[in-house]
């Protein structure tokens, strides 16, 4: 850039540096590629360099011949095959001889004794349609660094398909493009030339969205005129070939129209064009990632809904399982009522005196298979809970596996980005955790563990000691006091005192006591089973939630991060638009 800037230009330059630096930081947070971050860094460095004019075009369009005509001598090789297989940086050299230095394997810097290169650097690139693919790649890599692009096309083959595609890529970088229509000396008459110019203008307008500047020239005639003038010491504008070449208009544009202010505008505008392209690209990446994260949130919502429905279904079905146990106790209560109604009668006084016989009858008629039935139903309840827990893990695993499969090949943004890698890794990890739980699920061990927990809870609430016996032993222990009451009432001394009115009273009391004890037992059993059920249900749900917790955290953190970055990039986009306007209005 020119060494002395106006106060206005200097202010814009400082703002641009700050914007490019901040954009680079924000894009790095989006896992931007090193190549894209490098473009911004290059843009910052180029703000300190001379104006860069890049010449591009197909290898047979006469780029090298055009540059030789522009420079006034045959400095570059010309040929009918792709002779330029490298980037040639053309800079001013103080000595009379042409010197060169290789900067990279495919970049060579030439120092030429051409005075106007003190203000402008020229770049000669390989052909856009070169047979050697690497030639085109280095050309496309270099274009984003340009301040102005001279696109050279041939009058005998204007605006080919490869040229159209290449111009489209240049346009995306927001570059100012000037079209040089070379080899006009091949046209037979002015009418043919006018048609070609119109053809190029129409196609360029459709592609670029505006009328580009077009300079029809004959580089061959222009170079001949310059070489003749140099050899003869005359003026180039007196040579008829110079007029026929129509080269003067192009040189005036480059040397006069591109004055210092215009060069500053283009120089400052170049990195902004690159920044705008990157902003568009990465804001689109944000939108795509946000869409994917919304789908991830829907996945989590579906799992939450599944878990909620699972708990509702489990609680509803648990009532049915619990009622089966209650019904066994209700049936025993009814048998107890019938037993005491049939047994506690004056007519059976002699039988009542035999306490052992009465106890045996009570256990046979009233207790019956109650213990076995309760143990069976509690066991079935435990098996049901274990099976439901297992099936819920299976449902979550299958759903997550489908989710991973649906998006296994869906990449957002740059291939191999950290966002996509972490997301796929967590999805796979959650599915793997669920699969491991399902594969290692030992239903027998889980049922035994749960059964012991239920038994322990019931024993603790009943406040009895039954050792390692089952639930039947608990029931016998709880109901044993009822039989003690019965036999205590029916002792020999008591029988003598019993009358017709006392025995019915005692019968009702014993029946009421039995109901109370069975009701108390049922409530304790219900409470113990309900507590254990709720505890196991919560643990089941919590295990699933803990398994998907890393994925859940990732989705939430990424959404917050993307929302923040989207706001930052939107702000930078607004600042960029303002800065572009300020650059265009520079004086």
PDB file of C-alpha atoms in Angstrom, residues 319-557:
ATOM      1  CA  UNK A 319     -51.023 -50.913  40.816  1.00  0.00           C
ATOM      2  CA  UNK A 320     -52.260 -54.029  39.065  1.00  0.00           C
ATOM      3  CA  UNK A 321     -49.300 -56.068  40.337  1.00  0.00           C
ATOM      4  CA  UNK A 322     -49.763 -54.715  43.866  1.00  0.00           C
ATOM      5  CA  UNK A 323     -53.516 -55.362  43.788  1.00  0.00           C
ATOM      6  CA  UNK A 324     -52.845 -59.050  43.114  1.00  0.00           C
ATOM      7  CA  UNK A 325     -51.023 -59.240  46.458  1.00  0.00           C
ATOM      8  CA  UNK A 326     -53.770 -57.215  48.155  1.00  0.00           C
ATOM      9  CA  UNK A 327     -56.411 -59.587  46.823  1.00  0.00           C
ATOM     10  CA  UNK A 328     -54.614 -62.553  48.395  1.00  0.00           C
ATOM     11  CA  UNK A 329     -54.759 -60.830  51.788  1.00  0.00           C
ATOM     12  CA  UNK A 330     -58.391 -59.781  51.290  1.00  0.00           C
ATOM     13  CA  UNK A 331     -59.260 -63.407  50.512  1.00  0.00           C
ATOM     14  CA  UNK A 332     -57.471 -64.510  53.675  1.00  0.00           C
ATOM     15  CA  UNK A 333     -59.437 -61.915  55.633  1.00  0.00           C
ATOM     16  CA  UNK A 334     -62.703 -63.314  54.301  1.00  0.00           C
ATOM     17  CA  UNK A 335     -61.615 -66.867  55.160  1.00  0.00           C
ATOM     18  CA  UNK A 336     -60.762 -65.653  58.650  1.00  0.00           C
ATOM     19  CA  UNK A 337     -64.229 -64.159  59.107  1.00  0.00           C
ATOM     20  CA  UNK A 338     -65.842 -67.400  57.972  1.00  0.00           C
ATOM     21  CA  UNK A 339     -63.504 -69.491  60.125  1.00  0.00           C
ATOM     22  CA  UNK A 340     -64.283 -67.598  63.320  1.00  0.00           C
ATOM     23  CA  UNK A 341     -67.990 -67.496  62.523  1.00  0.00           C
ATOM     24  CA  UNK A 342     -67.982 -71.270  62.106  1.00  0.00           C
ATOM     25  CA  UNK A 343     -65.613 -72.066  64.953  1.00  0.00           C
ATOM     26  CA  UNK A 344     -66.376 -69.699  67.833  1.00  0.00           C
ATOM     27  CA  UNK A 345     -69.708 -71.237  68.794  1.00  0.00           C
ATOM     28  CA  UNK A 346     -71.055 -72.708  72.045  1.00  0.00           C
ATOM     29  CA  UNK A 347     -71.676 -75.940  70.211  1.00  0.00           C
ATOM     30  CA  UNK A 348     -67.911 -76.275  69.574  1.00  0.00           C
ATOM     31  CA  UNK A 349     -66.725 -75.426  73.098  1.00  0.00           C
ATOM     32  CA  UNK A 350     -64.922 -78.714  73.510  1.00  0.00           C
ATOM     33  CA  UNK A 351     -63.028 -78.228  70.259  1.00  0.00           C
ATOM     34  CA  UNK A 352     -62.037 -74.711  71.259  1.00  0.00           C
ATOM     35  CA  UNK A 353     -60.306 -75.995  74.371  1.00  0.00           C
ATOM     36  CA  UNK A 354     -57.737 -77.845  72.179  1.00  0.00           C
ATOM     37  CA  UNK A 355     -55.487 -74.891  71.325  1.00  0.00           C
ATOM     38  CA  UNK A 356     -53.037 -76.832  69.139  1.00  0.00           C
ATOM     39  CA  UNK A 357     -55.856 -78.240  67.068  1.00  0.00           C
ATOM     40  CA  UNK A 358     -57.386 -74.777  66.658  1.00  0.00           C
ATOM     41  CA  UNK A 359     -54.027 -73.341  65.628  1.00  0.00           C
ATOM     42  CA  UNK A 360     -53.614 -76.048  63.054  1.00  0.00           C
ATOM     43  CA  UNK A 361     -57.124 -75.485  61.713  1.00  0.00           C
ATOM     44  CA  UNK A 362     -56.471 -71.736  61.506  1.00  0.00           C
ATOM     45  CA  UNK A 363     -53.263 -72.215  59.543  1.00  0.00           C
ATOM     46  CA  UNK A 364     -54.861 -74.800  57.243  1.00  0.00           C
ATOM     47  CA  UNK A 365     -58.123 -72.939  56.550  1.00  0.00           C
ATOM     48  CA  UNK A 366     -57.255 -69.266  56.961  1.00  0.00           C
ATOM     49  CA  UNK A 367     -53.560 -69.081  56.151  1.00  0.00           C
ATOM     50  CA  UNK A 368     -53.876 -71.808  53.509  1.00  0.00           C
ATOM     51  CA  UNK A 369     -51.567 -70.975  50.527  1.00  0.00           C
ATOM     52  CA  UNK A 370     -51.408 -67.271  51.342  1.00  0.00           C
ATOM     53  CA  UNK A 371     -47.652 -67.267  51.943  1.00  0.00           C
ATOM     54  CA  UNK A 372     -46.913 -69.173  48.743  1.00  0.00           C
ATOM     55  CA  UNK A 373     -49.265 -66.979  46.684  1.00  0.00           C
ATOM     56  CA  UNK A 374     -47.809 -63.759  48.039  1.00  0.00           C
ATOM     57  CA  UNK A 375     -44.266 -64.933  47.422  1.00  0.00           C
ATOM     58  CA  UNK A 376     -45.296 -65.978  43.914  1.00  0.00           C
ATOM     59  CA  UNK A 377     -46.933 -62.628  43.121  1.00  0.00           C
ATOM     60  CA  UNK A 378     -44.099 -60.615  44.659  1.00  0.00           C
ATOM     61  CA  UNK A 379     -41.664 -62.702  42.628  1.00  0.00           C
ATOM     62  CA  UNK A 380     -43.678 -62.052  39.474  1.00  0.00           C
ATOM     63  CA  UNK A 381     -43.747 -58.343  40.367  1.00  0.00           C
ATOM     64  CA  UNK A 382     -39.966 -58.357  40.644  1.00  0.00           C
ATOM     65  CA  UNK A 383     -39.558 -60.212  37.353  1.00  0.00           C
ATOM     66  CA  UNK A 384     -41.925 -57.712  35.726  1.00  0.00           C
ATOM     67  CA  UNK A 385     -39.895 -54.747  36.990  1.00  0.00           C
ATOM     68  CA  UNK A 386     -36.614 -56.267  35.813  1.00  0.00           C
ATOM     69  CA  UNK A 387     -38.072 -57.106  32.406  1.00  0.00           C
ATOM     70  CA  UNK A 388     -39.502 -53.597  31.959  1.00  0.00           C
ATOM     71  CA  UNK A 389     -36.169 -52.040  32.923  1.00  0.00           C
ATOM     72  CA  UNK A 390     -34.399 -54.262  30.402  1.00  0.00           C
ATOM     73  CA  UNK A 391     -36.876 -53.458  27.643  1.00  0.00           C
ATOM     74  CA  UNK A 392     -36.586 -49.718  28.300  1.00  0.00           C
ATOM     75  CA  UNK A 393     -32.810 -49.921  27.893  1.00  0.00           C
ATOM     76  CA  UNK A 394     -33.381 -51.813  24.658  1.00  0.00           C
ATOM     77  CA  UNK A 395     -35.807 -49.133  23.411  1.00  0.00           C
ATOM     78  CA  UNK A 396     -33.330 -46.321  24.122  1.00  0.00           C
ATOM     79  CA  UNK A 397     -30.490 -48.261  22.513  1.00  0.00           C
ATOM     80  CA  UNK A 398     -32.474 -49.017  19.350  1.00  0.00           C
ATOM     81  CA  UNK A 399     -33.624 -45.398  19.048  1.00  0.00           C
ATOM     82  CA  UNK A 400     -30.111 -44.017  19.442  1.00  0.00           C
ATOM     83  CA  UNK A 401     -28.711 -46.561  17.002  1.00  0.00           C
ATOM     84  CA  UNK A 402     -31.252 -45.426  14.413  1.00  0.00           C
ATOM     85  CA  UNK A 403     -30.308 -41.823  15.138  1.00  0.00           C
ATOM     86  CA  UNK A 404     -26.598 -42.540  14.623  1.00  0.00           C
ATOM     87  CA  UNK A 405     -27.294 -44.479  11.425  1.00  0.00           C
ATOM     88  CA  UNK A 406     -29.451 -41.689   9.992  1.00  0.00           C
ATOM     89  CA  UNK A 407     -26.620 -39.142  10.300  1.00  0.00           C
ATOM     90  CA  UNK A 408     -23.494 -41.302  10.162  1.00  0.00           C
ATOM     91  CA  UNK A 409     -22.510 -39.837   6.782  1.00  0.00           C
ATOM     92  CA  UNK A 410     -23.910 -36.352   7.311  1.00  0.00           C
ATOM     93  CA  UNK A 411     -21.092 -33.873   7.709  1.00  0.00           C
ATOM     94  CA  UNK A 412     -21.681 -30.242   8.561  1.00  0.00           C
ATOM     95  CA  UNK A 413     -19.125 -27.626   7.660  1.00  0.00           C
ATOM     96  CA  UNK A 414     -15.563 -28.709   7.058  1.00  0.00           C
ATOM     97  CA  UNK A 415     -14.926 -32.425   6.783  1.00  0.00           C
ATOM     98  CA  UNK A 416     -13.491 -33.761  10.027  1.00  0.00           C
ATOM     99  CA  UNK A 417     -14.520 -30.737  12.081  1.00  0.00           C
ATOM    100  CA  UNK A 418     -14.254 -31.071  15.856  1.00  0.00           C
ATOM    101  CA  UNK A 419     -17.984 -30.352  16.197  1.00  0.00           C
ATOM    102  CA  UNK A 420     -18.999 -33.287  13.998  1.00  0.00           C
ATOM    103  CA  UNK A 421     -16.326 -35.575  15.475  1.00  0.00           C
ATOM    104  CA  UNK A 422     -17.432 -34.912  19.066  1.00  0.00           C
ATOM    105  CA  UNK A 423     -21.105 -35.212  18.170  1.00  0.00           C
ATOM    106  CA  UNK A 424     -20.731 -38.547  16.380  1.00  0.00           C
ATOM    107  CA  UNK A 425     -18.423 -39.834  19.113  1.00  0.00           C
ATOM    108  CA  UNK A 426     -20.935 -39.008  21.859  1.00  0.00           C
ATOM    109  CA  UNK A 427     -23.871 -40.453  19.932  1.00  0.00           C
ATOM    110  CA  UNK A 428     -21.933 -43.664  19.395  1.00  0.00           C
ATOM    111  CA  UNK A 429     -20.791 -43.685  23.036  1.00  0.00           C
ATOM    112  CA  UNK A 430     -24.339 -43.362  24.366  1.00  0.00           C
ATOM    113  CA  UNK A 431     -25.546 -46.130  22.078  1.00  0.00           C
ATOM    114  CA  UNK A 432     -22.582 -48.289  23.106  1.00  0.00           C
ATOM    115  CA  UNK A 433     -23.321 -47.740  26.822  1.00  0.00           C
ATOM    116  CA  UNK A 434     -26.930 -48.775  26.344  1.00  0.00           C
ATOM    117  CA  UNK A 435     -25.869 -51.805  24.315  1.00  0.00           C
ATOM    118  CA  UNK A 436     -23.387 -52.890  27.001  1.00  0.00           C
ATOM    119  CA  UNK A 437     -26.078 -52.617  29.671  1.00  0.00           C
ATOM    120  CA  UNK A 438     -28.477 -54.685  27.588  1.00  0.00           C
ATOM    121  CA  UNK A 439     -25.870 -57.300  26.646  1.00  0.00           C
ATOM    122  CA  UNK A 440     -24.681 -57.707  30.238  1.00  0.00           C
ATOM    123  CA  UNK A 441     -28.149 -57.689  31.802  1.00  0.00           C
ATOM    124  CA  UNK A 442     -28.480 -60.672  34.184  1.00  0.00           C
ATOM    125  CA  UNK A 443     -32.201 -60.911  34.825  1.00  0.00           C
ATOM    126  CA  UNK A 444     -31.818 -63.643  37.428  1.00  0.00           C
ATOM    127  CA  UNK A 445     -29.287 -61.678  39.454  1.00  0.00           C
ATOM    128  CA  UNK A 446     -31.332 -58.477  39.173  1.00  0.00           C
ATOM    129  CA  UNK A 447     -34.505 -60.296  40.280  1.00  0.00           C
ATOM    130  CA  UNK A 448     -32.701 -61.894  43.248  1.00  0.00           C
ATOM    131  CA  UNK A 449     -31.259 -58.539  44.289  1.00  0.00           C
ATOM    132  CA  UNK A 450     -34.616 -56.783  44.017  1.00  0.00           C
ATOM    133  CA  UNK A 451     -36.372 -59.618  45.875  1.00  0.00           C
ATOM    134  CA  UNK A 452     -33.951 -59.305  48.783  1.00  0.00           C
ATOM    135  CA  UNK A 453     -34.501 -55.550  48.900  1.00  0.00           C
ATOM    136  CA  UNK A 454     -38.293 -55.998  49.062  1.00  0.00           C
ATOM    137  CA  UNK A 455     -38.020 -58.688  51.732  1.00  0.00           C
ATOM    138  CA  UNK A 456     -35.604 -56.583  53.780  1.00  0.00           C
ATOM    139  CA  UNK A 457     -37.948 -53.594  53.579  1.00  0.00           C
ATOM    140  CA  UNK A 458     -40.957 -55.663  54.708  1.00  0.00           C
ATOM    141  CA  UNK A 459     -39.067 -57.294  57.552  1.00  0.00           C
ATOM    142  CA  UNK A 460     -37.841 -53.910  58.787  1.00  0.00           C
ATOM    143  CA  UNK A 461     -41.346 -52.435  58.769  1.00  0.00           C
ATOM    144  CA  UNK A 462     -42.832 -55.528  60.443  1.00  0.00           C
ATOM    145  CA  UNK A 463     -40.215 -55.378  63.204  1.00  0.00           C
ATOM    146  CA  UNK A 464     -39.802 -59.174  63.316  1.00  0.00           C
ATOM    147  CA  UNK A 465     -36.808 -61.481  63.146  1.00  0.00           C
ATOM    148  CA  UNK A 466     -37.165 -64.294  60.601  1.00  0.00           C
ATOM    149  CA  UNK A 467     -33.575 -64.927  59.645  1.00  0.00           C
ATOM    150  CA  UNK A 468     -33.129 -65.972  56.050  1.00  0.00           C
ATOM    151  CA  UNK A 469     -36.693 -67.207  55.565  1.00  0.00           C
ATOM    152  CA  UNK A 470     -39.008 -65.895  52.859  1.00  0.00           C
ATOM    153  CA  UNK A 471     -42.039 -63.642  52.895  1.00  0.00           C
ATOM    154  CA  UNK A 472     -44.218 -66.517  54.117  1.00  0.00           C
ATOM    155  CA  UNK A 473     -42.264 -66.533  57.373  1.00  0.00           C
ATOM    156  CA  UNK A 474     -42.940 -62.824  57.732  1.00  0.00           C
ATOM    157  CA  UNK A 475     -46.680 -63.403  57.405  1.00  0.00           C
ATOM    158  CA  UNK A 476     -46.662 -66.236  59.927  1.00  0.00           C
ATOM    159  CA  UNK A 477     -44.729 -64.082  62.379  1.00  0.00           C
ATOM    160  CA  UNK A 478     -47.106 -61.163  61.942  1.00  0.00           C
ATOM    161  CA  UNK A 479     -50.279 -63.282  62.243  1.00  0.00           C
ATOM    162  CA  UNK A 480     -48.998 -65.475  65.035  1.00  0.00           C
ATOM    163  CA  UNK A 481     -50.180 -62.999  67.647  1.00  0.00           C
ATOM    164  CA  UNK A 482     -53.716 -63.340  66.318  1.00  0.00           C
ATOM    165  CA  UNK A 483     -53.716 -67.075  67.038  1.00  0.00           C
ATOM    166  CA  UNK A 484     -52.256 -66.413  70.498  1.00  0.00           C
ATOM    167  CA  UNK A 485     -55.232 -64.168  71.197  1.00  0.00           C
ATOM    168  CA  UNK A 486     -57.621 -66.867  70.035  1.00  0.00           C
ATOM    169  CA  UNK A 487     -56.068 -69.615  72.136  1.00  0.00           C
ATOM    170  CA  UNK A 488     -55.680 -67.282  75.066  1.00  0.00           C
ATOM    171  CA  UNK A 489     -59.383 -66.492  75.066  1.00  0.00           C
ATOM    172  CA  UNK A 490     -60.288 -70.155  74.776  1.00  0.00           C
ATOM    173  CA  UNK A 491     -58.306 -71.472  77.727  1.00  0.00           C
ATOM    174  CA  UNK A 492     -60.042 -73.925  80.071  1.00  0.00           C
ATOM    175  CA  UNK A 493     -60.602 -71.392  82.814  1.00  0.00           C
ATOM    176  CA  UNK A 494     -61.994 -68.896  80.344  1.00  0.00           C
ATOM    177  CA  UNK A 495     -64.431 -71.373  78.808  1.00  0.00           C
ATOM    178  CA  UNK A 496     -66.134 -71.896  82.143  1.00  0.00           C
ATOM    179  CA  UNK A 497     -66.766 -68.181  82.408  1.00  0.00           C
ATOM    180  CA  UNK A 498     -68.071 -67.743  78.913  1.00  0.00           C
ATOM    181  CA  UNK A 499     -71.759 -67.287  78.457  1.00  0.00           C
ATOM    182  CA  UNK A 500     -74.043 -67.064  75.475  1.00  0.00           C
ATOM    183  CA  UNK A 501     -73.463 -63.317  75.272  1.00  0.00           C
ATOM    184  CA  UNK A 502     -69.751 -63.171  75.992  1.00  0.00           C
ATOM    185  CA  UNK A 503     -68.681 -65.580  73.240  1.00  0.00           C
ATOM    186  CA  UNK A 504     -70.282 -63.588  70.359  1.00  0.00           C
ATOM    187  CA  UNK A 505     -68.567 -60.451  71.693  1.00  0.00           C
ATOM    188  CA  UNK A 506     -65.205 -62.163  71.785  1.00  0.00           C
ATOM    189  CA  UNK A 507     -65.795 -63.578  68.295  1.00  0.00           C
ATOM    190  CA  UNK A 508     -66.395 -60.085  66.894  1.00  0.00           C
ATOM    191  CA  UNK A 509     -63.346 -58.731  68.675  1.00  0.00           C
ATOM    192  CA  UNK A 510     -61.119 -61.504  67.337  1.00  0.00           C
ATOM    193  CA  UNK A 511     -62.447 -60.973  63.818  1.00  0.00           C
ATOM    194  CA  UNK A 512     -61.843 -57.233  64.131  1.00  0.00           C
ATOM    195  CA  UNK A 513     -58.342 -57.868  65.435  1.00  0.00           C
ATOM    196  CA  UNK A 514     -57.635 -60.190  62.503  1.00  0.00           C
ATOM    197  CA  UNK A 515     -58.896 -57.587  60.030  1.00  0.00           C
ATOM    198  CA  UNK A 516     -56.787 -54.918  61.712  1.00  0.00           C
ATOM    199  CA  UNK A 517     -53.666 -57.070  61.624  1.00  0.00           C
ATOM    200  CA  UNK A 518     -54.190 -58.126  58.006  1.00  0.00           C
ATOM    201  CA  UNK A 519     -54.972 -54.537  56.988  1.00  0.00           C
ATOM    202  CA  UNK A 520     -51.860 -53.349  58.800  1.00  0.00           C
ATOM    203  CA  UNK A 521     -49.845 -56.093  57.126  1.00  0.00           C
ATOM    204  CA  UNK A 522     -51.289 -55.197  53.713  1.00  0.00           C
ATOM    205  CA  UNK A 523     -50.504 -51.513  54.212  1.00  0.00           C
ATOM    206  CA  UNK A 524     -46.956 -52.273  55.343  1.00  0.00           C
ATOM    207  CA  UNK A 525     -46.473 -54.674  52.476  1.00  0.00           C
ATOM    208  CA  UNK A 526     -47.890 -52.113  50.016  1.00  0.00           C
ATOM    209  CA  UNK A 527     -45.731 -49.344  51.442  1.00  0.00           C
ATOM    210  CA  UNK A 528     -42.593 -51.474  51.323  1.00  0.00           C
ATOM    211  CA  UNK A 529     -43.247 -52.649  47.773  1.00  0.00           C
ATOM    212  CA  UNK A 530     -44.189 -49.127  46.641  1.00  0.00           C
ATOM    213  CA  UNK A 531     -41.068 -47.608  48.180  1.00  0.00           C
ATOM    214  CA  UNK A 532     -38.877 -50.246  46.616  1.00  0.00           C
ATOM    215  CA  UNK A 533     -40.691 -49.909  43.299  1.00  0.00           C
ATOM    216  CA  UNK A 534     -40.266 -46.112  43.256  1.00  0.00           C
ATOM    217  CA  UNK A 535     -36.622 -46.439  44.227  1.00  0.00           C
ATOM    218  CA  UNK A 536     -35.919 -48.982  41.492  1.00  0.00           C
ATOM    219  CA  UNK A 537     -37.903 -46.990  38.928  1.00  0.00           C
ATOM    220  CA  UNK A 538     -35.967 -43.814  39.716  1.00  0.00           C
ATOM    221  CA  UNK A 539     -32.668 -45.684  39.576  1.00  0.00           C
ATOM    222  CA  UNK A 540     -33.629 -47.182  36.221  1.00  0.00           C
ATOM    223  CA  UNK A 541     -34.491 -43.778  34.755  1.00  0.00           C
ATOM    224  CA  UNK A 542     -31.437 -42.166  36.337  1.00  0.00           C
ATOM    225  CA  UNK A 543     -29.099 -44.796  34.872  1.00  0.00           C
ATOM    226  CA  UNK A 544     -30.399 -44.011  31.384  1.00  0.00           C
ATOM    227  CA  UNK A 545     -30.125 -40.254  31.942  1.00  0.00           C
ATOM    228  CA  UNK A 546     -26.583 -40.607  33.242  1.00  0.00           C
ATOM    229  CA  UNK A 547     -25.671 -42.674  30.186  1.00  0.00           C
ATOM    230  CA  UNK A 548     -26.821 -39.921  27.802  1.00  0.00           C
ATOM    231  CA  UNK A 549     -25.645 -37.045  30.030  1.00  0.00           C
ATOM    232  CA  UNK A 550     -22.414 -36.380  28.032  1.00  0.00           C
ATOM    233  CA  UNK A 551     -24.420 -36.173  24.821  1.00  0.00           C
ATOM    234  CA  UNK A 552     -27.010 -33.926  26.503  1.00  0.00           C
ATOM    235  CA  UNK A 553     -24.316 -31.589  27.829  1.00  0.00           C
ATOM    236  CA  UNK A 554     -22.607 -31.445  24.431  1.00  0.00           C
ATOM    237  CA  UNK A 555     -25.834 -30.502  22.653  1.00  0.00           C
ATOM    238  CA  UNK A 556     -26.678 -27.772  25.160  1.00  0.00           C
ATOM    239  CA  UNK A 557     -23.155 -26.326  25.274  1.00  0.00           C
TER     240      UNK A 557
END
